[in-house]
Amino acid sequence: MDQVLGQVLRNAVWERLDMLSDLATRADAQSLVSVARSELPRLTEGWRAMLQAHEPDERGDCPTCSTRWHKCKAPCSVWQVAHEHLVAGGLAPQQTAATQRVPGQTRVSPAETTGRHALVNPRRPAITA
């Protein structure tokens, strides 16, 4: 059950990101201003909450990424991605949604979906690109 709930939550987040990307590329100026006013504060708070969870401890380890047996030194991958997208993004080459790869994200074949981000049958392995 936890796996299904996790997939439902992930799908909802991917759908929301897709919707915002679509709005950013297709909406008129007035709609963009409205979306920016409502969504930018939510997105920045989301980044802040995620980054707070990955703040290094007194030893310089990321408490979220570290395990008992493997310590992850700061900056962890979450901070690196945040810097890449929020600070250095203008310097990095831009990728289209079709070529963009997110670590840990699986790609599924059309036969395994019933929608844009449909549930994946947990008994069948996802096809990764």
Tab-separated table of C-alpha atoms in Angstrom:
chain	number	residue	atom	x	y	z
A	1	MET	CA	0.000	0.000	0.000
A	2	ASP	CA	2.838	2.431	0.828
A	3	GLN	CA	4.314	1.859	-2.617
A	4	VAL	CA	1.010	2.727	-4.308
A	5	LEU	CA	0.522	5.818	-2.128
A	6	GLY	CA	4.090	6.899	-2.860
A	7	GLN	CA	3.494	6.524	-6.585
A	8	VAL	CA	0.240	8.496	-6.361
A	9	LEU	CA	2.050	11.314	-4.530
A	10	ARG	CA	4.914	11.319	-7.038
A	11	ASN	CA	2.454	11.348	-9.949
A	12	ALA	CA	0.618	14.319	-8.451
A	13	VAL	CA	3.868	16.261	-8.114
A	14	TRP	CA	4.964	15.419	-11.672
A	15	GLU	CA	1.532	16.463	-12.979
A	16	ARG	CA	1.739	19.785	-11.132
A	17	LEU	CA	5.226	20.456	-12.509
A	18	ASP	CA	4.031	19.586	-16.017
A	19	MET	CA	1.094	21.948	-15.656
A	20	LEU	CA	3.336	24.795	-14.497
A	21	SER	CA	5.785	24.169	-17.340
A	22	ASP	CA	2.944	24.193	-19.840
A	23	LEU	CA	1.628	27.454	-18.401
A	24	ALA	CA	5.080	29.030	-18.560
A	25	THR	CA	5.398	28.253	-22.259
A	26	ARG	CA	1.808	28.767	-23.434
A	27	ALA	CA	-0.020	31.224	-21.186
A	28	ASP	CA	-0.666	34.865	-21.975
A	29	ALA	CA	1.056	37.606	-19.954
A	30	GLN	CA	-1.859	38.214	-17.574
A	31	SER	CA	-2.136	34.506	-16.748
A	32	LEU	CA	1.618	34.278	-16.211
A	33	VAL	CA	1.535	37.124	-13.702
A	34	SER	CA	-1.317	35.461	-11.833
A	35	VAL	CA	0.447	32.092	-11.768
A	36	ALA	CA	3.741	33.690	-10.723
A	37	ARG	CA	2.092	35.466	-7.789
A	38	SER	CA	0.439	32.302	-6.532
A	39	GLU	CA	3.050	29.666	-7.376
A	40	LEU	CA	6.442	31.347	-6.858
A	41	PRO	CA	5.967	31.722	-3.079
A	42	ARG	CA	4.880	28.060	-2.857
A	43	LEU	CA	7.848	26.897	-4.935
A	44	THR	CA	10.354	28.946	-2.960
A	45	GLU	CA	8.951	27.663	0.332
A	46	GLY	CA	9.158	24.121	-1.008
A	47	TRP	CA	12.819	24.611	-1.966
A	48	ARG	CA	13.536	26.142	1.456
A	49	ALA	CA	11.922	23.226	3.295
A	50	MET	CA	13.807	20.673	1.220
A	51	LEU	CA	17.126	22.475	1.595
A	52	GLN	CA	16.614	22.890	5.351
A	53	ALA	CA	16.336	19.099	5.631
A	54	HIS	CA	19.699	18.838	3.847
A	55	GLU	CA	21.580	21.461	5.898
A	56	PRO	CA	24.929	20.013	6.993
A	57	ASP	CA	25.334	19.009	10.617
A	58	GLU	CA	28.237	20.025	12.867
A	59	ARG	CA	30.479	17.410	11.167
A	60	GLY	CA	29.662	18.725	7.687
A	61	ASP	CA	27.483	15.747	6.776
A	62	CYS	CA	24.035	15.908	5.220
A	63	PRO	CA	21.753	14.301	7.834
A	64	THR	CA	19.124	13.367	5.248
A	65	CYS	CA	21.425	11.764	2.675
A	66	SER	CA	23.722	10.095	5.225
A	67	THR	CA	23.149	6.649	6.619
A	68	ARG	CA	24.646	4.972	9.638
A	69	TRP	CA	27.247	3.290	7.442
A	70	HIS	CA	27.803	5.923	4.759
A	71	LYS	CA	28.167	9.607	5.506
A	72	CYS	CA	27.403	12.095	2.742
A	73	LYS	CA	29.511	15.228	2.979
A	74	ALA	CA	27.984	18.592	2.194
A	75	PRO	CA	27.104	19.827	-0.266
A	76	CYS	CA	24.925	16.829	-1.014
A	77	SER	CA	23.301	16.236	-4.391
A	78	VAL	CA	20.188	18.178	-3.334
A	79	TRP	CA	22.242	21.307	-2.671
A	80	GLN	CA	24.188	20.769	-5.888
A	81	VAL	CA	20.974	20.518	-7.926
A	82	ALA	CA	19.541	23.570	-6.137
A	83	HIS	CA	22.626	25.589	-6.994
A	84	GLU	CA	22.609	24.375	-10.587
A	85	HIS	CA	18.963	25.288	-11.157
A	86	LEU	CA	18.550	28.363	-8.955
A	87	VAL	CA	21.931	30.075	-9.201
A	88	ALA	CA	23.948	28.767	-12.139
A	89	GLY	CA	20.937	27.894	-14.303
A	90	GLY	CA	21.590	30.723	-16.708
A	91	LEU	CA	25.068	29.333	-17.354
A	92	ALA	CA	24.049	25.705	-17.789
A	93	PRO	CA	22.934	24.351	-21.167
A	94	GLN	CA	19.148	24.144	-21.356
A	95	GLN	CA	17.494	20.766	-21.863
A	96	THR	CA	14.075	20.107	-23.276
A	97	ALA	CA	11.609	18.048	-21.265
A	98	ALA	CA	12.164	15.137	-23.663
A	99	THR	CA	15.924	15.041	-23.018
A	100	GLN	CA	15.962	16.038	-19.359
A	101	ARG	CA	16.920	13.292	-16.926
A	102	VAL	CA	16.064	13.386	-13.238
A	103	PRO	CA	18.111	11.061	-10.993
A	104	GLY	CA	15.961	8.227	-9.737
A	105	GLN	CA	13.149	8.939	-12.179
A	106	THR	CA	12.104	5.992	-14.285
A	107	ARG	CA	10.686	6.156	-17.770
A	108	VAL	CA	7.859	3.794	-18.598
A	109	SER	CA	6.592	2.516	-21.891
A	110	PRO	CA	3.165	3.630	-23.169
A	111	ALA	CA	1.817	0.130	-22.567
A	112	GLU	CA	2.454	0.557	-18.839
A	113	THR	CA	0.547	3.808	-18.486
A	114	THR	CA	-3.031	4.954	-18.428
A	115	GLY	CA	-2.184	8.652	-18.375
A	116	ARG	CA	0.707	11.045	-18.513
A	117	HIS	CA	2.117	9.881	-15.166
A	118	ALA	CA	0.073	6.786	-14.496
A	119	LEU	CA	0.764	4.174	-11.898
A	120	VAL	CA	3.387	1.638	-12.781
A	121	ASN	CA	2.589	-1.975	-12.052
A	122	PRO	CA	5.029	-2.701	-9.169
A	123	ARG	CA	5.402	-6.336	-10.333
A	124	ARG	CA	6.745	-5.304	-13.714
A	125	PRO	CA	10.036	-3.447	-13.853
A	126	ALA	CA	9.903	0.019	-15.356
A	127	ILE	CA	11.721	0.610	-18.599
A	128	THR	CA	14.477	3.118	-18.010
A	129	ALA	CA	15.933	5.313	-20.678
